[in-house]
Amino acid sequence: MSKTIGVLNFKGGTGKTTTVVNLACGLALRGERVLCVDLDSQGNLATYFGLEPDCTLTHLMLDQATVQDCIMNVQENVDLISSDSSLLDVEGALWRLGNKQAARSVLPNKLAAVQDEYDYILLDFSPSASLLSESALLYTQDLMITVSMNYLSLVSTSKVIGLLKQLKRLPGSRLRRFFILPTFYYARLRKDREIMENLNSYFSDKVVAPIRASVKLSEAASYHQSIYTYAPFSSGAKDYARLVEKVVSHEQQQEKERVRT
């Protein structure tokens, strides 16, 4: 069964999509099969990869297509279920069900048909809270909260953690852990160092090594390439490769613990 990782912050511009792309492509380079699911109506994942999908998450959620119909291959070992502005219609449809528990189960039920075909399912969350986001959070096992180096991003992080505490008590929640991924980090800036100190003080071992600010990361998106293809020796490539190693090593440790028990 696949491992499900969500990437979230309730503030835009924290590097969520960049993280999903480079985590997915980094895992794929290790031979892992990855499905990315875009939960944002801006459709940034399809834009990143330079794709124009005919079938999106909206079609899947509204029973207009099967999950297999909506999956596009991006590169070897990486597939995508994309989104666009029509995703806004899904929220209304979920509310019209008149039952929050039923609404929250729609996305997990739709993805269940393919979850055994992948090693990892990566969810690129919208920066706004919604029933669809709640559904995806219940389906998520590990949550990666991207935190850019500014105060508003810190405030949004506290809101995410507050929501997690509520959702973790709900039936069907699969959440195992969350961790904090600092992004756009400039070690030379005192502000960034102070924010890192605050993160480490509040969240200690849940904070992973930061993704340093890198022009190459933004350039790679404009060429529809992962950082490993566009600039394999850049700081961005090194930082995301380290994140991939962190994810893989955690899963290996989890597997060892399951075997022991």
XYZ file of C-alpha atoms in Angstrom:
261
model
C 0.000 0.000 0.000
C 1.251 3.497 -0.847
C 2.469 6.020 1.690
C 0.538 9.306 1.573
C 2.329 12.606 2.142
C 0.575 15.965 2.137
C 2.296 19.315 1.608
C 0.417 22.219 3.149
C 0.389 25.719 4.532
C -2.622 28.041 4.671
C -0.538 30.743 3.032
C 0.449 30.911 -0.610
C 4.033 31.265 -1.747
C 5.620 28.854 0.731
C 6.998 26.448 -1.892
C 4.330 23.724 -1.689
C 4.210 22.892 -5.399
C 7.981 23.122 -5.819
C 8.319 20.725 -2.898
C 5.785 18.236 -4.301
C 7.473 18.259 -7.720
C 11.003 17.777 -6.450
C 10.049 15.287 -3.758
C 8.161 13.249 -6.377
C 10.961 13.383 -8.928
C 13.579 12.614 -6.301
C 11.650 9.553 -5.141
C 11.195 8.498 -8.773
C 14.959 8.631 -9.325
C 15.220 6.023 -6.576
C 12.789 3.759 -8.435
C 9.736 4.644 -6.364
C 6.377 4.939 -8.147
C 4.726 8.270 -7.301
C 1.290 9.763 -7.882
C 0.884 13.522 -7.361
C -2.610 14.891 -6.699
C -3.278 18.623 -7.082
C -5.875 19.896 -4.577
C -5.527 23.547 -5.610
C -7.861 25.156 -8.152
C -4.905 27.151 -9.507
C -3.642 23.924 -11.077
C 0.010 24.677 -10.413
C 1.252 21.108 -10.806
C 0.019 20.834 -14.406
C 1.447 24.295 -15.115
C 4.789 23.296 -13.634
C 5.021 20.280 -15.911
C 3.683 22.172 -18.949
C 0.566 19.994 -19.290
C -2.967 20.798 -20.438
C -5.150 18.032 -18.985
C -8.513 17.005 -20.401
C -9.557 15.129 -17.268
C -8.979 16.581 -13.800
C -9.705 15.938 -10.144
C -13.046 17.668 -10.646
C -14.159 15.006 -13.126
C -13.116 12.326 -10.653
C -14.847 13.886 -7.644
C -18.089 14.542 -9.556
C -18.270 10.976 -10.939
C -17.623 12.169 -14.492
C -14.539 9.972 -14.934
C -12.664 7.139 -13.275
C -9.417 7.660 -11.432
C -7.576 5.868 -14.235
C -9.060 8.334 -16.753
C -7.654 11.271 -14.788
C -4.076 10.024 -14.342
C -1.446 11.524 -16.651
C 2.118 10.318 -16.881
C 4.630 13.116 -16.263
C 7.875 11.209 -16.483
C 9.152 7.774 -15.604
C 7.647 6.700 -12.254
C 5.714 9.981 -11.810
C 1.978 10.361 -12.551
C -0.373 13.260 -11.914
C -4.034 13.953 -11.220
C -4.284 17.646 -12.024
C -6.760 20.388 -11.131
C -8.014 23.656 -12.552
C -10.528 26.374 -11.663
C -13.411 23.901 -12.047
C -12.316 22.378 -8.718
C -14.353 25.123 -7.039
C -17.475 23.196 -8.102
C -16.370 20.240 -5.999
C -16.681 22.132 -2.721
C -20.329 22.911 -3.395
C -21.001 19.293 -4.313
C -19.429 18.096 -1.059
C -21.533 20.486 1.015
C -24.697 19.382 -0.800
C -24.127 15.857 0.506
C -25.379 17.252 3.827
C -23.090 14.985 5.815
C -19.545 16.037 6.678
C -18.366 12.522 7.417
C -19.614 11.318 4.019
C -18.079 14.355 2.297
C -14.708 13.734 3.918
C -14.688 10.133 2.679
C -15.158 10.921 -1.023
C -11.517 11.624 -1.922
C -10.071 8.622 -0.011
C -12.653 6.360 -1.634
C -11.783 7.662 -5.106
C -8.039 7.160 -4.611
C -8.429 3.724 -3.023
C -8.649 2.144 -6.473
C -5.027 3.034 -7.291
C -3.262 3.324 -3.947
C -1.710 -0.124 -4.300
C -0.192 0.824 -7.660
C 2.112 3.468 -6.144
C 4.767 3.593 -3.462
C 3.899 7.214 -2.628
C 0.901 9.485 -3.142
C 1.793 13.170 -2.749
C -0.968 15.718 -2.128
C -0.418 19.374 -3.070
C -2.911 21.220 -0.844
C -4.702 24.466 -1.518
C -3.667 27.347 0.790
C -7.296 27.701 1.914
C -9.243 25.458 4.275
C -12.151 23.526 2.747
C -14.060 20.267 3.001
C -11.846 18.858 0.250
C -8.755 19.817 2.261
C -10.203 18.192 5.372
C -10.912 15.051 3.370
C -7.319 14.994 2.109
C -5.927 15.630 5.600
C -7.790 12.607 6.932
C -6.293 10.561 4.085
C -2.770 11.901 4.717
C -0.332 9.865 6.771
C 2.593 12.294 6.959
C 2.074 16.043 6.640
C 4.843 18.351 5.524
C 4.165 21.975 6.507
C 6.188 24.355 4.335
C 7.211 27.523 6.169
C 8.766 30.408 4.268
C 10.856 32.889 6.215
C 8.218 35.430 7.219
C 5.839 36.088 10.095
C 2.597 35.375 8.201
C 3.864 31.933 7.254
C 4.514 31.219 10.949
C 0.979 32.310 11.861
C -0.473 30.068 9.151
C 1.577 27.163 10.481
C -0.010 27.475 13.907
C -3.453 27.426 12.255
C -2.574 24.235 10.373
C -1.450 22.521 13.568
C -4.624 23.617 15.333
C -6.703 22.050 12.561
C -4.626 18.855 12.702
C -5.393 18.443 16.405
C -9.105 18.632 15.641
C -9.038 16.294 12.650
C -6.826 13.698 14.323
C -9.696 12.936 16.693
C -12.107 12.204 13.834
C -12.927 8.640 12.715
C -10.846 7.499 9.763
C -7.873 9.786 10.377
C -4.618 8.173 9.172
C -2.251 10.943 10.292
C 0.951 9.531 11.787
C 3.050 12.672 12.138
C 3.752 16.141 10.810
C 6.996 17.946 10.297
C 8.091 21.458 9.431
C 9.994 22.209 6.226
C 11.545 25.711 6.199
C 11.761 27.140 2.660
C 13.391 30.148 0.955
C 16.026 30.201 3.665
C 18.915 32.710 3.519
C 21.437 31.864 6.237
C 23.024 35.304 5.834
C 19.841 37.105 6.885
C 19.370 37.612 10.604
C 15.585 37.495 10.169
C 15.797 34.030 8.653
C 18.127 32.797 11.378
C 15.748 34.125 14.036
C 12.754 32.409 12.421
C 14.712 29.156 12.301
C 15.539 29.545 15.983
C 11.839 30.084 16.756
C 10.837 27.030 14.733
C 13.419 24.860 16.483
C 12.347 26.224 19.852
C 8.627 25.506 19.282
C 8.817 22.303 17.231
C 12.287 20.862 18.019
C 12.806 17.519 16.226
C 9.832 18.096 13.905
C 11.861 20.704 11.996
C 13.854 19.270 9.088
C 16.813 20.851 7.306
C 15.715 23.937 5.330
C 15.437 24.386 1.585
C 17.738 27.275 0.821
C 16.580 30.129 -1.418
C 17.770 29.360 -4.926
C 17.260 31.103 -8.260
C 17.751 27.715 -9.925
C 14.581 26.388 -8.271
C 12.434 29.108 -9.860
C 14.224 28.766 -13.177
C 13.613 25.008 -13.224
C 9.844 25.603 -13.059
C 9.936 27.886 -16.099
C 11.587 25.068 -18.054
C 9.078 22.477 -16.706
C 11.908 20.477 -15.167
C 12.740 19.161 -11.738
C 15.763 20.682 -10.057
C 17.645 17.399 -10.561
C 17.352 17.733 -14.331
C 17.754 21.493 -14.613
C 20.563 22.091 -12.108
C 21.682 18.805 -10.543
C 24.639 20.336 -8.681
C 22.770 23.341 -7.271
C 21.960 23.937 -3.610
C 18.288 23.309 -4.400
C 19.067 19.858 -5.796
C 21.163 19.032 -2.742
C 18.486 20.247 -0.330
C 15.654 18.321 -1.971
C 17.803 15.198 -2.318
C 18.364 15.430 1.446
C 14.597 15.724 1.978
C 13.991 12.652 -0.186
C 16.522 10.729 1.886
C 14.727 11.843 5.056
C 11.382 10.576 3.737
C 12.787 7.238 2.559
C 14.749 6.601 5.746
C 11.652 7.310 7.837
C 9.642 4.760 5.845
C 12.416 2.201 6.209
C 12.418 2.759 9.962
C 8.635 2.430 10.081
C 8.851 -0.852 8.181
C 11.465 -2.220 10.598
C 9.223 -1.336 13.531
C 6.251 -3.078 11.889
C 8.339 -6.205 11.342
C 9.467 -6.224 14.974
C 5.892 -5.988 16.205
